[in-house]
Amino acid sequence: MKDFINRLYRNHSLIYKGLLFICTTVLIVYLFPKSGKFKYSFEKGKPWQSENLYAPFDFAVKKTESEIDIEKQTLINNAVLYFDLDNTVESKVKSIFKNKLKNDLSGSFSSIKPSVLNIVGKEIISELYAFGILSENYTFPSDKIIAILDGREKKYDGFFSNLVEQGEITPIIDKVLVKHGLTSFKTNFVALFFDFIEPNVVLNKSFTDKVLQDELAKIVYTRGSIEKGTLIVSKGEVVEGDKYQALKSLQSEYESQVWSEASYNWVLFAYALLVALVLLMLLLFLRKYRETVFENNTKVTFIFFNISLMIFITTLVVNYDSKYIYIVPICILPLVFKAFFDARLGLFTHVLTVLLLGFIVPNSYEYLFLQIIAGIVTILTVSELYKRANLFISVGQITFIYIVAYFAFFVIHEGSVETIKWQTFIWFVLCGLATLFVQPLIYVYEKLFGLVSDVSLLELSDTNSKLLKELSNKAPGTFHHSLNVANLAEASANEIGANAMLTRVGALYHDIGKMKNPTFFTENQSTGINPHDELSSKESARIITDHVINGIEIARKNNLPDRVIDFIRTHHGTSIVYYFYMKEKKDLIEVDKKDFSYPGPKPFSKETAILMMCDSIEAASKSLKEPTSTKIDAFVENIINKQVKEGQFLNANITFKEIESIKKVLKRKLANIYHLRIEYPE
C-alpha cells in the first residue's frame, strides 16, 4: 500500500494531466450539438458532387421556412375576432328612452310629435345596436371578420366595420335625423342619447387567441413524401428548388435518426474519440517541443481552459443565432498564447481549437478557412503586444483578412456580388473590436494563473520601480552593473531570436540579493576598505554565494514572477567563486569545491544562458587594462569557452552557433564601451 501511494505521489503530475484531459474531453463533447452529421455536403445553386443519391428510407419532404411563415401569416390575417355581447344593454337603453319620452322631453322636443319622436328614437337605437357598440377603440382593419358571441353561442358574423366605435355614434344619429328631416334637432338628440347610450360589445381576447393557436397547430409542415429507393439527385445536377428542399429534409431526418436513443452512446463515443484525439495531439506537441510548458500543470490547465472557453462561447452564440458566429473573437486565442508562451504554440493550439469548432458551426469549411487564415495573420503581424499601436494595427489587418476571405467565398458561391450580405462585414468589424479585449484579459489571466506576459515585463523593466530604486540606493555599483548587463543581454537576445524583454528584466533583477551585504561586493566599495580582509576565504565565499539565496528571498517578498526569479537562481549556475577558492588552495592542500560553489541550478533556457555570459563578461571587463580589440576578443572567448567547458549550458536549449553569435555581439559592444579616444591638447 505504501509503495502504491509513493508511486501515485511520484506520478501525481501525469495523473493530474490525465484527469484534466478526461474532464476537458467530457466538457467539450457535452457542448457539442446533440445531432449526428449528414455525410454529404451540398450547397444551394451548386452541382451535386457525389454519386447519384437514392432515398435510404421513407421520409417526408418539409416545407421551407418561408412557406410556413406565409401560411402562418395568412391564418393570422384571416383569423376571426370574437366579441362578447351583453344582450341586456339594448333593452335597458330602450327602457330608459321610453321613460324619458314620457316624462322629460316636453321642453326640448315640444315641436315634434311624440309618435315621430318615438319612431326616430327607436330607429337610432336599432342602428346603434344592430351589431353592437364597442367598449373601446381598436386598430383592426375594417374588413376583419368578426363573430358576436351571446354566452357560448355565436349570434351572428360580420366585419369589424359593422361594429360602432365611440366616435361613430354622432354620425349615425345624424344619418337617421337626415332621413326624417330633423337635422335642426341634432344637438338635442346627441345630448339626449349620450346620457344613456352604453357599449354592449367587448373583445374576448383569450378565446380569439385560443382559436388562432388551434388553427396554427393544424399547419402541416410537410408537402408529400419520398419513398425508399427513389432517385433524389443525380451527379452533376444543380441543387435547387424541390431537390434542395428534399436534400434538406433528408439531412434533417438522417440526423434525427442517427441521434436516436439506440445509437446515442455510439455517436457520443465517436465524438469523444475525435475530441480526445485533438487534445492528445496538443499534449504530444507540448511533450516533444515545449517540455517546460508540459511539466507545468498550471500552464497546461491554462491552455485547456482557454480552448474550452472558446468552444463554450461559440456554442452559446450558435444556439442563440448562428448568423452572429463571426462576432466571436477567436483570434484572441493565439494572441493570448503568444503573449504568455510563443508564436508556434499559439498557432498550433489555435488550429486545433478551430478544428473542434468545425463540429459546432454551420458552413464548417468556410469557417475553418477564415479562422485559420486569420490566426496565421495574427501570429505573423502581432509583435511586442505591450505596444498599444501594434495591437490596433494587427486588429485592423485581421479584420481586413476576414472581409477579403468572406467576399471571395461569397463570390464563389453566388457568382455575383448583387446579393452580398453587407451586414456580415459589420460582424467582422465587431469581431476586430472585441479582439482588443485581449489586453485586460491578459491582465486577468496573470492574476488567476500566475503567468507573466510582455506587458508585465515592461512594467518590471521600469528603473523607477520600488525594488530597483532600493537597489540603486543601497548598492549603486550593483545597480550600474545590472544596467550594463541588461543592455548587453538584450542585444544578445535580439541577435539569436530569444525573448529580449524577458532577458532584460532578468538582468535588471539578477543581483538584488547583493542589497543585503552591499559592501562585500567590489563594485559597491567606494572607501577602499575591503571587509573580506577580516574574513576567511570560506566565509567570504559563503557571503558571495549567498547573494543568490538572498536575491530569491527578496524577489519572493516583492512578488516577482517565477520567470524572473529563474534568472536570479541560475545566473552563476554551479560555478566556483574562483578568487577565494584559489586563495584557500594556497593555504590548504585539500579544498572542498562545494564550499566555494554557487548552489545552482545551471541555466535551462536561452535567456538564462545569455544572462550568465553577459554577467560574467561585464563584471570581468572592469579588470581589463588598456583594452584593445584583440584583448577584448580573447577576453570574451576565454570566459565563455570556460563556461562551455564546465558544462554550464548543457541544460539550456542553446546551440554553438548561437553562442558564437552572442560572442560577436559582446565583442562589438565592449569595443564600443572601451573605444580609444585621441588626446586633446591642453
XYZ file of C-alpha atoms in Angstrom:
682
model
C 0.000 0.000 0.000
C 2.838 2.336 0.892
C 4.583 1.614 -2.427
C 1.352 2.311 -4.260
C 0.963 5.678 -2.512
C 4.594 6.538 -3.271
C 4.046 5.669 -6.914
C 0.978 7.877 -7.020
C 2.945 10.724 -5.468
C 5.814 10.362 -7.924
C 3.402 10.369 -10.867
C 0.937 12.920 -9.499
C 1.739 15.362 -12.308
C 0.868 12.834 -15.032
C -2.256 11.745 -13.138
C -3.394 15.350 -12.955
C -2.877 15.796 -16.693
C -4.842 12.605 -17.337
C -7.761 13.840 -15.245
C -7.590 17.256 -16.921
C -7.571 15.549 -20.325
C -10.656 13.465 -19.479
C -12.592 16.378 -17.921
C -11.892 18.670 -20.876
C -12.945 15.968 -23.352
C -16.227 15.373 -21.485
C -16.946 19.117 -21.276
C -16.321 19.729 -24.980
C -18.425 16.717 -26.037
C -21.203 17.978 -23.744
C -21.097 21.352 -25.516
C -21.301 19.764 -28.960
C -24.710 19.866 -30.728
C -26.806 16.817 -29.943
C -27.214 15.625 -33.529
C -25.428 13.402 -35.987
C -23.611 14.642 -39.074
C -25.021 14.223 -42.603
C -22.333 12.507 -44.653
C -22.975 14.553 -47.812
C -22.043 18.183 -48.343
C -24.155 20.343 -50.653
C -24.995 23.977 -51.315
C -27.963 25.623 -52.933
C -27.378 26.505 -56.572
C -24.242 24.339 -56.842
C -23.809 20.994 -58.676
C -24.167 17.743 -56.701
C -20.608 16.460 -56.357
C -21.312 12.932 -55.083
C -22.736 9.925 -56.908
C -26.452 9.557 -57.648
C -28.338 9.736 -54.365
C -31.289 7.418 -53.717
C -33.565 7.705 -50.692
C -32.139 5.362 -47.995
C -35.558 5.223 -46.273
C -39.051 6.722 -46.499
C -39.128 10.351 -45.405
C -41.371 13.397 -45.655
C -40.327 16.492 -47.598
C -40.528 19.510 -45.347
C -41.864 22.867 -46.420
C -39.461 25.788 -46.465
C -39.469 28.261 -43.630
C -40.790 30.965 -45.954
C -43.727 28.752 -46.979
C -44.587 28.038 -43.361
C -44.268 31.731 -42.489
C -46.653 32.640 -45.325
C -49.194 30.072 -44.119
C -48.958 31.366 -40.577
C -49.333 34.963 -41.683
C -52.364 34.060 -43.817
C -54.020 32.385 -40.834
C -53.240 35.391 -38.637
C -54.648 37.803 -41.232
C -57.822 35.735 -41.706
C -58.306 34.944 -38.030
C -61.797 35.681 -36.702
C -62.184 38.204 -33.881
C -64.576 37.047 -31.185
C -66.606 39.629 -29.211
C -68.814 39.032 -26.194
C -72.305 40.572 -26.380
C -74.171 41.927 -23.356
C -77.744 41.408 -24.585
C -79.254 43.297 -21.620
C -77.831 46.665 -22.659
C -80.075 47.272 -25.699
C -83.335 46.554 -23.827
C -82.075 48.691 -20.938
C -81.393 51.631 -23.300
C -84.837 51.258 -24.916
C -86.481 51.290 -21.493
C -84.620 54.479 -20.477
C -85.635 56.181 -23.754
C -89.252 55.179 -23.236
C -89.273 56.720 -19.736
C -87.635 59.919 -20.997
C -90.233 60.093 -23.790
C -92.987 60.097 -21.210
C -91.519 62.459 -18.631
C -88.572 64.575 -19.764
C -88.945 65.503 -23.436
C -91.671 68.160 -23.236
C -89.313 71.156 -23.414
C -86.562 70.235 -25.913
C -88.696 68.320 -28.384
C -92.124 70.033 -27.881
C -92.407 70.840 -31.585
C -92.030 67.159 -32.608
C -94.932 64.819 -32.407
C -94.467 62.154 -29.746
C -95.164 59.400 -32.269
C -92.463 60.723 -34.615
C -90.066 61.161 -31.728
C -90.721 57.577 -30.656
C -90.067 56.255 -34.170
C -86.843 58.275 -34.592
C -85.523 57.274 -31.175
C -86.169 53.575 -31.719
C -84.557 53.740 -35.157
C -81.428 55.400 -33.715
C -81.185 52.696 -31.030
C -81.688 49.936 -33.612
C -78.957 51.414 -35.853
C -76.518 51.711 -32.955
C -77.143 48.217 -31.617
C -77.606 46.417 -34.952
C -74.233 44.674 -34.334
C -73.155 46.427 -31.172
C -71.232 49.341 -29.719
C -67.569 48.756 -28.837
C -66.374 49.392 -25.303
C -63.055 50.771 -26.613
C -61.437 51.687 -29.900
C -59.319 49.056 -31.745
C -56.962 49.300 -34.704
C -58.204 46.261 -36.629
C -58.813 46.664 -40.383
C -62.416 47.327 -41.380
C -62.703 44.097 -43.407
C -61.566 41.905 -40.493
C -64.045 39.077 -39.922
C -65.778 39.076 -36.537
C -68.131 36.828 -34.630
C -70.512 38.005 -31.895
C -70.914 35.565 -29.009
C -74.012 35.598 -26.864
C -72.850 33.492 -23.994
C -71.490 30.273 -25.517
C -73.441 30.603 -28.772
C -72.438 32.519 -31.877
C -75.169 35.073 -32.562
C -74.004 36.372 -35.934
C -70.952 37.023 -38.126
C -69.849 40.130 -39.935
C -66.992 42.550 -40.480
C -65.288 44.753 -37.949
C -66.665 47.787 -39.773
C -70.202 46.713 -38.705
C -69.411 47.468 -35.069
C -69.926 51.001 -33.838
C -66.976 52.782 -32.215
C -67.433 55.662 -29.786
C -66.664 58.248 -32.427
C -69.288 56.866 -34.831
C -72.318 57.383 -32.557
C -72.881 61.020 -33.590
C -72.703 60.335 -37.386
C -75.277 57.500 -37.019
C -77.657 59.802 -35.109
C -77.149 62.463 -37.778
C -77.903 59.942 -40.578
C -81.279 58.977 -39.005
C -82.190 62.634 -38.430
C -81.438 63.489 -42.084
C -83.727 60.676 -43.156
C -86.610 62.152 -41.122
C -85.812 65.801 -41.809
C -84.954 66.613 -38.191
C -81.356 67.844 -38.618
C -82.151 71.045 -36.723
C -82.583 68.918 -33.580
C -79.160 67.220 -33.920
C -77.643 68.834 -30.832
C -80.656 67.897 -28.709
C -80.715 64.292 -29.894
C -76.943 63.862 -29.393
C -77.151 65.309 -25.877
C -80.113 63.070 -25.113
C -78.629 59.774 -26.285
C -75.103 60.360 -24.905
C -76.664 60.411 -21.444
C -77.701 56.756 -21.526
C -76.094 55.024 -24.535
C -73.817 52.180 -23.263
C -71.385 49.863 -25.100
C -72.525 46.238 -25.291
C -69.652 44.523 -27.153
C -66.164 43.702 -25.777
C -63.313 41.743 -27.401
C -62.813 38.233 -25.990
C -59.026 38.163 -26.422
C -58.354 34.842 -24.711
C -60.907 32.969 -26.842
C -59.699 34.720 -30.017
C -56.090 33.723 -29.274
C -57.086 30.159 -28.438
C -58.914 29.712 -31.733
C -55.933 31.172 -33.617
C -53.482 28.842 -31.851
C -55.698 25.884 -32.653
C -55.616 26.875 -36.320
C -51.831 27.372 -36.278
C -51.420 23.950 -34.684
C -53.185 22.394 -37.669
C -50.491 23.613 -40.092
C -48.860 20.733 -41.946
C -45.068 21.168 -42.068
C -44.537 18.667 -44.867
C -45.542 18.552 -48.528
C -45.570 14.976 -49.668
C -43.088 12.182 -49.090
C -40.323 10.282 -50.879
C -40.234 6.507 -50.804
C -37.152 4.413 -50.194
C -35.077 3.859 -53.363
C -36.376 6.954 -55.167
C -33.712 8.985 -57.011
C -33.317 12.293 -55.207
C -30.498 13.936 -57.194
C -28.078 12.847 -59.900
C -24.352 13.546 -60.014
C -23.651 16.963 -61.546
C -27.269 18.093 -61.204
C -27.740 21.599 -59.808
C -29.148 21.553 -56.271
C -32.056 23.985 -56.192
C -35.816 24.203 -55.747
C -37.561 20.965 -54.784
C -34.326 18.960 -54.929
C -32.668 21.279 -52.436
C -35.668 21.005 -50.115
C -35.690 17.207 -50.461
C -31.985 17.089 -49.538
C -32.529 19.379 -46.538
C -35.407 17.148 -45.408
C -33.275 14.021 -45.814
C -30.433 15.672 -43.886
C -32.760 16.621 -41.025
C -34.353 13.158 -40.943
C -30.962 11.437 -41.111
C -29.514 13.482 -38.255
C -32.562 12.902 -36.054
C -32.432 9.159 -36.743
C -28.671 8.931 -36.148
C -29.020 10.691 -32.787
C -31.699 8.295 -31.647
C -31.807 6.553 -28.301
C -30.434 3.351 -29.793
C -27.297 4.935 -31.231
C -26.872 7.791 -28.751
C -23.980 6.174 -26.888
C -22.172 5.231 -30.097
C -22.350 8.748 -31.517
C -21.283 10.168 -28.167
C -18.357 7.750 -28.083
C -17.349 8.763 -31.635
C -17.389 12.458 -30.695
C -15.320 11.710 -27.597
C -12.743 9.852 -29.704
C -12.302 12.790 -32.089
C -12.050 15.365 -29.289
C -9.630 13.161 -27.343
C -7.521 12.752 -30.483
C -7.233 16.525 -30.919
C -6.344 17.118 -27.263
C -3.848 14.249 -27.373
C -2.091 15.916 -30.315
C -1.787 19.049 -28.204
C -0.281 17.154 -25.273
C 2.160 15.338 -27.561
C 3.217 18.656 -29.094
C 3.860 20.087 -25.622
C 5.717 16.952 -24.554
C 8.013 16.977 -27.596
C 8.563 20.673 -28.344
C 7.550 22.571 -25.177
C 8.684 20.333 -22.338
C 8.869 23.166 -19.803
C 5.222 24.003 -20.502
C 4.233 20.322 -20.359
C 5.866 19.879 -16.947
C 3.986 22.888 -15.552
C 0.446 21.775 -14.662
C -0.725 25.360 -14.258
C 0.255 26.206 -17.829
C -1.346 23.040 -19.224
C -4.541 23.872 -17.303
C -4.416 27.402 -18.685
C -4.191 26.120 -22.282
C -7.048 23.629 -21.845
C -9.171 26.265 -20.095
C -8.839 28.705 -22.992
C -9.760 26.052 -25.563
C -12.858 25.087 -23.552
C -13.797 28.753 -23.063
C -13.720 29.492 -26.805
C -15.829 26.422 -27.571
C -18.303 27.394 -24.831
C -18.696 30.975 -26.113
C -19.081 29.798 -29.712
C -21.719 27.243 -28.670
C -23.719 29.947 -26.884
C -23.651 32.186 -29.955
C -24.615 29.359 -32.350
C -27.513 28.326 -30.099
C -28.725 31.932 -29.966
C -28.336 32.770 -33.656
C -25.665 31.312 -35.931
C -25.523 34.447 -38.092
C -23.554 36.128 -35.279
C -20.871 33.412 -35.347
C -18.191 35.723 -36.753
C -18.540 38.156 -33.851
C -16.792 35.657 -31.555
C -13.149 36.860 -31.390
C -11.395 33.516 -31.943
C -8.121 35.337 -32.714
C -7.850 36.242 -29.033
C -6.643 32.662 -28.531
C -3.347 32.912 -30.496
C -2.791 36.410 -29.086
C -3.063 35.161 -25.501
C -0.837 32.142 -26.104
C 1.758 34.241 -27.921
C 1.771 36.713 -25.012
C 2.448 34.002 -22.431
C 4.303 31.360 -24.470
C 5.402 31.688 -28.107
C 4.058 32.011 -31.649
C 4.348 28.338 -32.622
C 2.397 27.097 -29.618
C -0.196 29.830 -30.195
C -0.765 28.879 -33.839
C -0.798 25.119 -33.173
C -3.379 25.466 -30.396
C -5.463 27.880 -32.480
C -5.656 25.424 -35.402
C -6.676 22.543 -33.114
C -9.369 24.690 -31.476
C -10.789 25.736 -34.845
C -10.902 22.066 -35.906
C -13.049 21.323 -32.845
C -15.300 24.291 -33.616
C -15.957 22.765 -37.041
C -18.350 20.330 -35.320
C -20.453 23.211 -33.996
C -20.648 25.915 -36.648
C -22.582 25.894 -39.942
C -20.602 26.064 -43.224
C -17.694 24.475 -41.392
C -15.217 24.549 -44.311
C -15.696 28.273 -44.870
C -15.423 28.886 -41.109
C -12.260 26.773 -40.775
C -10.595 28.527 -43.705
C -11.389 32.027 -42.418
C -10.338 31.348 -38.826
C -7.097 29.524 -39.683
C -6.048 32.271 -42.109
C -6.939 34.925 -39.503
C -4.935 33.021 -36.861
C -1.874 32.871 -39.124
C -2.156 36.607 -39.792
C -2.450 37.217 -36.043
C 0.723 35.278 -35.301
C 2.681 36.891 -38.151
C 1.623 40.503 -37.519
C 1.453 40.866 -33.742
C 4.828 41.590 -32.227
C 5.577 43.387 -28.986
C 1.994 43.155 -27.735
C 2.780 45.609 -24.937
C 2.860 48.376 -27.556
C -0.746 49.512 -27.983
C -0.265 50.735 -31.559
C 0.885 47.268 -32.651
C -2.315 45.683 -31.349
C -4.549 48.195 -33.161
C -2.637 47.705 -36.422
C -2.852 43.933 -36.092
C -6.594 44.023 -35.368
C -7.094 46.132 -38.484
C -5.170 43.584 -40.558
C -7.155 40.674 -39.077
C -10.463 42.420 -39.870
C -9.298 43.131 -43.416
C -8.365 39.466 -43.955
C -11.771 38.359 -42.664
C -13.570 40.696 -45.076
C -11.450 39.750 -48.102
C -11.776 35.998 -47.470
C -15.539 36.199 -46.860
C -16.008 38.285 -50.024
C -14.100 35.676 -52.051
C -16.181 32.810 -50.635
C -19.435 34.650 -51.351
C -18.493 35.322 -54.975
C -17.523 31.650 -55.425
C -20.865 30.513 -54.005
C -23.184 33.041 -55.639
C -21.296 34.008 -58.781
C -22.019 37.736 -58.253
C -21.932 40.462 -55.600
C -25.504 41.669 -56.077
C -26.933 39.711 -53.151
C -23.953 40.048 -50.818
C -24.882 40.477 -47.152
C -23.126 43.686 -46.185
C -24.164 43.301 -42.546
C -21.722 40.386 -42.261
C -18.894 42.912 -42.687
C -20.236 44.675 -39.586
C -19.873 41.385 -37.675
C -16.205 41.228 -38.737
C -15.608 44.804 -37.548
C -17.234 43.976 -34.203
C -15.044 40.860 -34.008
C -11.967 43.048 -34.506
C -13.084 45.432 -31.779
C -13.755 42.502 -29.436
C -10.203 41.278 -30.092
C -8.930 44.444 -28.376
C -10.307 42.943 -25.164
C -7.170 40.776 -25.131
C -5.265 43.403 -23.094
C -7.478 43.336 -19.958
C -7.913 39.565 -20.447
C -4.143 39.053 -20.263
C -4.060 41.031 -17.013
C -6.835 38.834 -15.540
C -5.013 35.664 -16.610
C -1.800 36.895 -14.992
C -3.582 37.247 -11.660
C -5.563 33.992 -11.925
C -2.818 31.684 -13.206
C 0.321 33.465 -12.003
C 1.693 33.820 -15.547
C 3.843 36.618 -16.927
C 3.324 38.444 -20.199
C 5.444 41.034 -22.000
C 3.130 43.733 -20.613
C 4.129 42.819 -17.047
C 7.766 42.552 -18.068
C 7.592 46.077 -19.470
C 6.296 47.315 -16.104
C 9.086 45.454 -14.280
C 11.739 46.968 -16.557
C 10.953 50.458 -15.246
C 14.017 51.538 -13.243
C 11.769 53.755 -11.123
C 10.073 50.695 -9.660
C 10.294 50.275 -5.882
C 12.751 47.362 -5.887
C 15.163 48.799 -8.463
C 15.143 52.161 -6.675
C 16.021 50.370 -3.459
C 18.859 48.591 -5.287
C 20.221 51.882 -6.666
C 20.179 53.424 -3.171
C 21.674 50.509 -1.227
C 24.027 49.138 -3.871
C 24.636 51.798 -6.556
C 27.563 49.917 -8.074
C 25.484 46.743 -8.425
C 22.645 48.758 -9.949
C 25.014 50.234 -12.551
C 26.416 46.757 -13.230
C 22.848 45.417 -13.713
C 22.019 48.155 -16.210
C 25.127 47.354 -18.255
C 24.364 43.629 -18.145
C 20.766 44.328 -19.197
C 21.946 46.250 -22.269
C 24.398 43.506 -23.266
C 21.856 40.724 -22.633
C 19.070 42.451 -24.566
C 21.324 42.937 -27.606
C 22.449 39.284 -27.427
C 18.856 38.021 -27.138
C 17.796 40.054 -30.169
C 20.681 38.582 -32.133
C 19.605 34.938 -31.668
C 15.817 35.490 -31.545
C 15.359 34.915 -27.814
C 12.899 36.841 -25.625
C 14.711 40.164 -25.349
C 12.246 41.743 -22.903
C 12.399 38.793 -20.510
C 16.206 38.718 -20.725
C 16.463 42.431 -19.958
C 14.156 42.204 -16.938
C 16.024 39.150 -15.635
C 19.299 41.042 -15.959
C 17.960 44.066 -14.064
C 16.948 41.954 -11.066
C 19.572 39.198 -11.104
C 21.772 40.760 -8.399
C 19.146 42.183 -5.993
C 20.467 39.776 -3.346
C 23.544 41.981 -3.012
C 21.411 44.579 -1.209
C 21.740 42.523 1.987
C 25.554 42.918 2.188
C 26.393 45.521 -0.492
C 29.885 46.442 0.773
C 31.137 42.855 0.400
C 30.989 43.291 -3.386
C 33.762 45.272 -5.048
C 31.503 47.401 -7.264
C 29.995 48.965 -4.104
C 33.283 49.578 -2.253
C 33.825 53.333 -2.598
C 36.016 53.859 0.517
C 38.827 51.498 -0.475
C 38.205 49.300 2.591
C 37.568 45.645 1.773
C 35.628 43.809 4.548
C 36.827 40.459 3.152
C 40.281 41.202 4.558
C 38.963 40.349 8.022
C 37.258 37.081 6.936
C 38.470 33.651 5.951
C 38.233 32.601 2.325
C 35.425 30.163 3.127
C 33.382 32.835 4.939
C 33.918 35.309 2.114
C 32.857 32.712 -0.469
C 29.721 31.938 1.549
C 28.738 35.627 1.647
C 29.331 35.932 -2.083
C 27.321 32.806 -2.992
C 24.532 33.713 -0.556
C 23.562 36.692 -2.678
C 21.717 34.200 -4.916
C 19.642 32.825 -1.999
C 19.110 36.333 -0.634
C 18.006 37.507 -4.060
C 15.393 34.739 -4.299
C 14.041 35.673 -0.850
C 13.806 39.369 -1.732
C 12.156 38.521 -5.064
C 9.557 36.332 -3.340
C 8.743 39.073 -0.817
C 8.257 41.562 -3.663
C 6.093 39.125 -5.693
C 8.420 38.911 -8.667
C 7.277 36.299 -11.220
C 8.937 32.872 -11.246
C 10.255 33.515 -14.763
C 12.278 36.438 -13.382
C 13.370 34.544 -10.258
C 14.801 31.858 -12.579
C 17.430 34.391 -13.672
C 18.449 35.030 -10.065
C 18.777 31.290 -9.385
C 20.785 30.453 -12.496
C 22.942 33.466 -13.342
C 26.040 31.831 -11.763
C 24.973 28.238 -12.379
C 27.201 25.874 -10.377
C 30.385 27.848 -10.981
C 33.081 28.465 -8.371
C 33.988 31.718 -6.601
C 37.414 31.386 -8.213
C 39.312 34.135 -6.345
C 38.575 32.816 -2.845
C 38.891 29.194 -3.983
C 42.436 29.797 -5.232
C 43.247 31.812 -2.114
C 42.094 28.912 0.082
C 44.008 26.449 -2.066
C 47.269 28.259 -1.337
C 46.848 27.641 2.368
C 45.391 24.102 2.277
C 46.237 21.038 0.239
C 42.677 19.708 0.055
C 39.795 22.101 -0.518
C 36.140 21.095 -0.925
C 34.833 22.795 -4.067
C 31.274 22.712 -2.685
C 32.240 25.329 -0.094
C 33.139 27.709 -2.912
C 30.431 26.819 -5.466
C 27.122 28.516 -6.209
C 24.050 26.399 -5.413
C 22.778 26.406 -8.981
C 20.875 25.242 -10.911
C 22.547 25.670 -14.260
C 20.804 27.863 -16.854
C 17.939 25.960 -18.517
C 16.850 28.363 -21.264
C 18.432 30.568 -23.904
C 17.587 33.661 -21.888
C 19.177 32.482 -18.633
C 22.245 31.252 -20.529
C 22.608 34.691 -22.163
C 22.472 36.368 -18.754
C 25.209 34.093 -17.384
C 27.534 35.018 -20.266
C 26.808 38.745 -20.130
C 27.053 38.918 -16.314
C 30.486 37.283 -16.317
C 31.767 39.366 -19.224
C 30.565 42.689 -17.802
C 31.925 42.010 -14.290
C 35.306 40.773 -15.503
C 35.672 43.543 -18.080
C 36.333 46.021 -15.255
C 39.761 44.376 -14.799
C 40.834 44.988 -18.410
C 43.889 47.265 -18.610
C 44.486 49.239 -21.771
C 41.856 47.259 -23.716
C 42.310 46.755 -27.436
C 40.117 44.873 -29.890
C 42.492 41.898 -29.745
C 42.448 41.837 -25.958
C 38.650 42.148 -25.890
C 38.190 39.297 -28.385
C 40.493 36.993 -26.429
C 38.869 38.058 -23.151
C 35.326 37.181 -24.356
C 36.463 33.903 -25.899
C 38.255 32.764 -22.731
C 35.367 33.458 -20.334
C 32.574 31.925 -22.443
C 34.688 28.956 -23.532
C 35.434 28.246 -19.873
C 31.695 28.241 -19.091
C 31.047 25.883 -22.009
C 33.857 23.609 -20.850
C 32.392 23.487 -17.338
C 29.064 22.351 -18.835
C 27.110 25.345 -17.612
C 24.932 25.405 -20.761
C 24.162 21.690 -21.023
C 20.571 22.172 -19.766
C 19.884 25.224 -21.946
C 18.422 24.830 -25.428
C 21.166 26.958 -26.946
C 23.386 25.923 -29.863
C 27.087 26.510 -30.531
C 26.087 28.699 -33.457
C 24.002 30.904 -31.159
C 26.848 31.073 -28.626
C 29.184 32.269 -31.371
C 26.645 34.936 -32.366
C 26.468 36.111 -28.760
C 30.274 36.316 -28.609
C 30.286 38.613 -31.646
C 27.684 40.885 -30.069
C 29.614 41.089 -26.785
C 32.909 41.802 -28.562
C 31.303 44.594 -30.557
C 29.570 46.090 -27.509
C 32.725 46.002 -25.355
C 34.727 47.559 -28.177
C 32.194 50.402 -28.258
C 32.340 50.804 -24.472
C 36.169 50.803 -24.283
C 36.791 52.711 -27.502
C 40.086 54.652 -27.612
C 39.998 58.422 -27.580
C 42.533 60.812 -29.116
C 44.491 63.046 -26.788
C 43.310 66.641 -26.862
C 45.908 69.428 -26.450
C 45.835 71.170 -23.059
